[in-house]
CSV table of C-alpha atoms and ligand atoms in Angstrom, one decimal:
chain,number,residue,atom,x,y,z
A,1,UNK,CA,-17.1,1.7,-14.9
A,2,UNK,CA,-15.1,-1.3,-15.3
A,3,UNK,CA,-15.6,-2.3,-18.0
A,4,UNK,CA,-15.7,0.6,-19.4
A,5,UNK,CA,-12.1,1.7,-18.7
A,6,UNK,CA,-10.9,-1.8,-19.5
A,7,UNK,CA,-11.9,-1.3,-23.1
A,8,UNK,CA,-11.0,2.3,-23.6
A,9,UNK,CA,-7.5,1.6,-22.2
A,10,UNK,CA,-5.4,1.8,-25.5
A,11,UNK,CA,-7.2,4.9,-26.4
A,12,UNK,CA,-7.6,6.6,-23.1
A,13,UNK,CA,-4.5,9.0,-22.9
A,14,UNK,CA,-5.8,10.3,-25.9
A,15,UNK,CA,-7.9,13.1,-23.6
A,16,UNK,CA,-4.9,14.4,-22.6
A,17,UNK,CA,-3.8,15.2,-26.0
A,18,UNK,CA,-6.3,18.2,-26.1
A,19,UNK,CA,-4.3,21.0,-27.4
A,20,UNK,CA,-6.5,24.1,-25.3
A,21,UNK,CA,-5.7,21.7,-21.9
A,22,UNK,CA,-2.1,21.4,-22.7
A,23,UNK,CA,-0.7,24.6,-20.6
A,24,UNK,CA,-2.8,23.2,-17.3
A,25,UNK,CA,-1.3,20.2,-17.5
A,26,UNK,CA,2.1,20.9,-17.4
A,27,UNK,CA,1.3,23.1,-14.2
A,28,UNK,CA,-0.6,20.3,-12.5
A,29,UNK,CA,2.7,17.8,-13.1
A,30,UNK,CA,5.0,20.3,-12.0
A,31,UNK,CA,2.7,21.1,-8.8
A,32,UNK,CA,1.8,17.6,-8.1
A,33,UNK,CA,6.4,16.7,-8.6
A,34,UNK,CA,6.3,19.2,-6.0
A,35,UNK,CA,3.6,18.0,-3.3
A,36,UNK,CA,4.8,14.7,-3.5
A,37,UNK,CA,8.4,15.1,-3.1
A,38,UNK,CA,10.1,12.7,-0.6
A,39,UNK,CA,6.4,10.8,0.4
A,40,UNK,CA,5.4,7.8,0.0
A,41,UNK,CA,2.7,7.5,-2.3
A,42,UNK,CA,-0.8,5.4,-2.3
A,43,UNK,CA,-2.3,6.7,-6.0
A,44,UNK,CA,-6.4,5.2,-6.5
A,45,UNK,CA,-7.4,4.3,-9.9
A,46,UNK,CA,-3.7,5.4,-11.1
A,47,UNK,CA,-5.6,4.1,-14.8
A,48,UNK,CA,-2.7,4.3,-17.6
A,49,UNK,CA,-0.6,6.2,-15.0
A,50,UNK,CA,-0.8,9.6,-17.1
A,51,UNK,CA,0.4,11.1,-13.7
A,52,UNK,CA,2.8,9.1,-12.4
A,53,UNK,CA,5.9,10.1,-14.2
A,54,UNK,CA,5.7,13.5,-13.2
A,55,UNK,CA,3.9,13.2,-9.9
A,56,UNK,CA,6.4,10.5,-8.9
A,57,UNK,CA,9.8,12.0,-10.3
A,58,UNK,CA,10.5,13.1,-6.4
A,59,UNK,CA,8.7,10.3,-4.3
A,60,UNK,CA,10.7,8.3,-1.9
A,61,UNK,CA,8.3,5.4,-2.9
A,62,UNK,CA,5.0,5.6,-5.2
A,63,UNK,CA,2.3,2.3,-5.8
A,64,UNK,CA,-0.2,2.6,-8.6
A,65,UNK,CA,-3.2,1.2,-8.0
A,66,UNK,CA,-6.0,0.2,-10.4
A,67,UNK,CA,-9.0,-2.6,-10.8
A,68,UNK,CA,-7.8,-3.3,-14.2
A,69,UNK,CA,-5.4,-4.8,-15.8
A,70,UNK,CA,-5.6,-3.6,-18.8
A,71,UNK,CA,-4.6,0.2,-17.6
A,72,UNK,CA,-2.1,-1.1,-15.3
A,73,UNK,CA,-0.5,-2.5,-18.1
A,74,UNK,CA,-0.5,0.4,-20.4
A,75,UNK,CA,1.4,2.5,-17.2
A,76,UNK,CA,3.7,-0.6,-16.5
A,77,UNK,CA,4.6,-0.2,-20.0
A,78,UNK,CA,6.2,3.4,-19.6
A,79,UNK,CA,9.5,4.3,-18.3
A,80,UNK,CA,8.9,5.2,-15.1
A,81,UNK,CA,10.9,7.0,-12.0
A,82,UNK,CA,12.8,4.0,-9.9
A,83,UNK,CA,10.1,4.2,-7.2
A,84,UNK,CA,7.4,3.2,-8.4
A,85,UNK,CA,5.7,0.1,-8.3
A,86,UNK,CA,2.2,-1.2,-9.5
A,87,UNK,CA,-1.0,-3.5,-7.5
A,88,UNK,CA,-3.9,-4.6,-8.4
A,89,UNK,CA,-6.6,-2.6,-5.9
A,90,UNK,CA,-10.1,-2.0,-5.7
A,91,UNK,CA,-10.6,1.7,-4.7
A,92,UNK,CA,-13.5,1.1,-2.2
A,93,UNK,CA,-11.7,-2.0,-0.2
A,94,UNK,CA,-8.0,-1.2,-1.0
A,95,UNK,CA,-7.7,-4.6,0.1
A,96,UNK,CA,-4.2,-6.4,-1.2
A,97,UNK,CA,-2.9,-3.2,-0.5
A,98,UNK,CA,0.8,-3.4,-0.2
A,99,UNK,CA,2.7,-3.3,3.3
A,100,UNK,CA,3.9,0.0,2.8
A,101,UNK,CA,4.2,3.1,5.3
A,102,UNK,CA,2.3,5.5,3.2
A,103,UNK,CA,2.3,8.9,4.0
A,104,UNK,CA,0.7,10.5,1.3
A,105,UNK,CA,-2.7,9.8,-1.3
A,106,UNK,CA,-3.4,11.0,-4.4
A,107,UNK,CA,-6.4,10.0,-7.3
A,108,UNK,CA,-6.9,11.6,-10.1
A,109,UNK,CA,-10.1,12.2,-12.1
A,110,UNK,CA,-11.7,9.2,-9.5
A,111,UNK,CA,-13.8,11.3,-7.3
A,112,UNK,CA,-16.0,11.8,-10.3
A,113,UNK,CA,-16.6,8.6,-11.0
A,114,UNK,CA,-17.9,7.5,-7.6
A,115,UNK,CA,-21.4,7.2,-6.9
A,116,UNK,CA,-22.5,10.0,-4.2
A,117,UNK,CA,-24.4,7.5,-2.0
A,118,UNK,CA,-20.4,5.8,-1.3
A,119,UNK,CA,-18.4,8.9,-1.6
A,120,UNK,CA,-18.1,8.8,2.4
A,121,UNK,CA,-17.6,5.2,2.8
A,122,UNK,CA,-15.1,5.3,0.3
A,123,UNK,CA,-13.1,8.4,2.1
A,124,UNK,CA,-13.4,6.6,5.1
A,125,UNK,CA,-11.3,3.3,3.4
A,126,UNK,CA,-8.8,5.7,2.3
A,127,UNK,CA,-8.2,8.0,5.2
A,128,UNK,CA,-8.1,4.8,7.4
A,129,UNK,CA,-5.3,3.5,5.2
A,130,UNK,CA,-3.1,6.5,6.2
A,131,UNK,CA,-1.5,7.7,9.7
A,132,UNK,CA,-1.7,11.5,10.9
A,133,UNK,CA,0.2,13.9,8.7
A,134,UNK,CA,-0.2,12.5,5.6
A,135,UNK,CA,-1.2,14.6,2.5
A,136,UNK,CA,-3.5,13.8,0.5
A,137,UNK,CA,-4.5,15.3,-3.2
A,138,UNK,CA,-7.8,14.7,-5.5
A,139,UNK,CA,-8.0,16.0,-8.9
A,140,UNK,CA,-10.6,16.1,-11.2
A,141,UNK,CA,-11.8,17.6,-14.4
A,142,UNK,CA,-14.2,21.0,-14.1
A,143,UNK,CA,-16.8,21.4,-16.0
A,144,UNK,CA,-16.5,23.6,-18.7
A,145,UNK,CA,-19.8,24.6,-21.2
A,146,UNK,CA,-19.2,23.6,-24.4
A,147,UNK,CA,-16.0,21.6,-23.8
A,148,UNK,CA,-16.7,19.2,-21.3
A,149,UNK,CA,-18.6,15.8,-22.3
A,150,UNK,CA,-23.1,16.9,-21.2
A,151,UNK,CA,-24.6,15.5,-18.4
A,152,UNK,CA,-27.8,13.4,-20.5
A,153,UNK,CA,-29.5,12.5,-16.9
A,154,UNK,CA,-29.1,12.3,-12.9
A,155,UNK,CA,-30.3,9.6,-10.9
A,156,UNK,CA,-32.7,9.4,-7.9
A,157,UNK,CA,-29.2,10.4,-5.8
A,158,UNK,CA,-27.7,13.1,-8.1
A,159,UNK,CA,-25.8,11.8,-9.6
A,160,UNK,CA,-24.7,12.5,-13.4
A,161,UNK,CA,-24.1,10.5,-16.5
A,162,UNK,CA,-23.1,11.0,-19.7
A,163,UNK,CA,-22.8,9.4,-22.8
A,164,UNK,CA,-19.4,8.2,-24.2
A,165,UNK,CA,-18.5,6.8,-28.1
A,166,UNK,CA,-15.2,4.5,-28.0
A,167,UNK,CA,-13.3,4.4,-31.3
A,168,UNK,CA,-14.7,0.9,-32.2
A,169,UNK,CA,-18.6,2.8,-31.5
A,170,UNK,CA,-19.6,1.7,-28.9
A,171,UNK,CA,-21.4,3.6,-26.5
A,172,UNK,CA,-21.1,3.5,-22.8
A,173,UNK,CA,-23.2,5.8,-20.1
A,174,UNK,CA,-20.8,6.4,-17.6
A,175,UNK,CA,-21.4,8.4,-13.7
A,176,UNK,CA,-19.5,11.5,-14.1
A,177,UNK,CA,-20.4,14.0,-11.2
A,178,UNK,CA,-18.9,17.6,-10.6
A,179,UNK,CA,-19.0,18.4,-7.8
A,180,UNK,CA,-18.6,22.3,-6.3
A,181,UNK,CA,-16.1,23.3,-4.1
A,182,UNK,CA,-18.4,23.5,-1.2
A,183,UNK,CA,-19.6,19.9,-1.8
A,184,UNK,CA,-16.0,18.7,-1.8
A,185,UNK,CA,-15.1,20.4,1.2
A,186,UNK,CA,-17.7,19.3,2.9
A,187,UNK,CA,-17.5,15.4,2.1
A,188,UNK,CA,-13.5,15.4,4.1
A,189,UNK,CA,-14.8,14.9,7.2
A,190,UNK,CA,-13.3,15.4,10.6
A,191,UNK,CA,-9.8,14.8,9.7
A,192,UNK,CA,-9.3,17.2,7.2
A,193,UNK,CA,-7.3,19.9,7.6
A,194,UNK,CA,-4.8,22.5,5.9
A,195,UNK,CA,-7.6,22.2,3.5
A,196,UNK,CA,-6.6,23.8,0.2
A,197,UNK,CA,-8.8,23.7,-3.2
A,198,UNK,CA,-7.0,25.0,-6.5
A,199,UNK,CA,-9.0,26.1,-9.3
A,200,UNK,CA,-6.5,24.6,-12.5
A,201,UNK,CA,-9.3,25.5,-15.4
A,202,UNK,CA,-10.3,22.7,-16.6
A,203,UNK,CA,-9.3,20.6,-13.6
A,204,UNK,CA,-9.9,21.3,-9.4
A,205,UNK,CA,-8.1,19.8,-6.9
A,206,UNK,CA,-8.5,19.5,-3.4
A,207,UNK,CA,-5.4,19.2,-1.3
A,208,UNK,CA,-5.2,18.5,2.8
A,209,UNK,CA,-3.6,17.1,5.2
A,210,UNK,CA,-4.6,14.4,7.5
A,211,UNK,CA,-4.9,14.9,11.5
B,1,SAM,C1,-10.9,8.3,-15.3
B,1,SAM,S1,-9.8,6.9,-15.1
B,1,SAM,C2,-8.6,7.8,-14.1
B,1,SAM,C3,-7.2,7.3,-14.5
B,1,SAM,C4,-6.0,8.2,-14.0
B,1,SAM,N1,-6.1,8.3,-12.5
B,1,SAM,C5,-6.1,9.6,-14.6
B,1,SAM,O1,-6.3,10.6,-13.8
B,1,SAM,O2,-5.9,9.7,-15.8
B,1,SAM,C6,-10.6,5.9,-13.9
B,1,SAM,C7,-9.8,4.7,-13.5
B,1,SAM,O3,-10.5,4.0,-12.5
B,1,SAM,C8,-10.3,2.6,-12.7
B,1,SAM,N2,-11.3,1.9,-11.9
B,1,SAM,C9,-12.6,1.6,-12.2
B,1,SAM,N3,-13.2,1.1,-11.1
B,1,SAM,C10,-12.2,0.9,-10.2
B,1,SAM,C11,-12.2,0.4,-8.8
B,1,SAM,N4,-13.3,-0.1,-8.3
B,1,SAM,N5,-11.1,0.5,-8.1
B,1,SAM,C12,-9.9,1.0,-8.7
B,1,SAM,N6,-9.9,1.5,-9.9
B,1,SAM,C13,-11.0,1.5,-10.6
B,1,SAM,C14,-10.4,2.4,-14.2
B,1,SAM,O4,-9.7,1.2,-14.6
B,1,SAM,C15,-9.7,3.7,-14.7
B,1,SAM,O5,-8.3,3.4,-14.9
């Protein structure tokens, strides 16, 4: 997964340039503007920060986070909103995380690309990383017949791959899950609540607060 990102940095935005996906993603950066107005922002596997300058435009303070380099610095690279500021994580640890009193979450199109046997631990890290009250959004793509990138295989734990060309050919099988909106709702655990899922078309989004 690393590596796999790493070397599709350059070209990655490029899925976002998708002409059918194009009204959805203007209401997901005007919604997301919204939620996170006046918090204080972790973002998981921020990648080239496709989010950030909309998501962040309102934020009292907003920290990208990614394992690579390379994506960080594509979104270091943009003009950004005065608030933001950029460290080099690991989702599952979030250790180096910056001294900051965050009071809000958000990772986009992440939650797919975790394997199902660490999804809890890996809620666990991040909900321990933030205090009561804090809000918390995850946004992924849907699965859509006949638009979306096929599942080849699943694994012995469910989980699903599929194959991906990059522009120089190579090919990579990345984990790509999708999961329902039972099966995310289900994974919050027991400090979940205000629990809200969005149906955006070719995106979902799950978005709670913390108790
Ligand atoms: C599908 S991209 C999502 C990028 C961005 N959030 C978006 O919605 O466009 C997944 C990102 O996860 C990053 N990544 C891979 N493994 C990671 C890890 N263990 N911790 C943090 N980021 C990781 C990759 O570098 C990549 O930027």
């Amino acid at each position: 997964m690393r590596d796999y990102y790493a070397q599709r940095a350059q070209e990655y935005e490029l899925v976002y340039h998708k002409p059918h996906r194009q009204p959805a993603l203007r209401r997901i950066e005007a919604w997301l503007r919204e939620v996170f107005a006046d918090r204080c922002v972790l973002e998981i596997a921020s990648g080239t920060g496709w989010w950030v300058p909309h998501a962040a435009a309102q934020a009292r303070a907003w920290w990208a986070t990614d394992l690579n380099p390379e994506t960080l610095a594509v979104a270091q690279a943009k003009a950004l909103p005065a608030c933001v500021r950029f460290a080099q994580v690991d989702a599952y640890t979030l250790q180096g995380l910056p001294q900051a009193r965050f009071d809000a979450c958000f990772a986009g199109c992440w939650w797919s690309h975790v394997p199902l046997q660490r999804l809890d631990a890996w809620l666990a890290t991040v909900h321990a990383a933030l205090p009561a009250g804090s809000r918390v959004v995850m946004l992924d793509n849907a699965y859509v017949e006949g638009d979306s990138t096929p599942v080849t295989r699943h694994d012995d734990h469910g989980n699903g791959y599929q194959r991906r060309q990059l522009r120089d050919g190579s090919e990579h099988e990345v984990l790509k899950n999708f999961p329902s909106q039972a099966e995310v709702i289900a994974r919050l655990g027991p400090r979940a609540e205000a629990v809200v899922w969005h149906d955006l078309g070719h995106y979902w989004a799950v978005d709670y607060r913390l108790r």
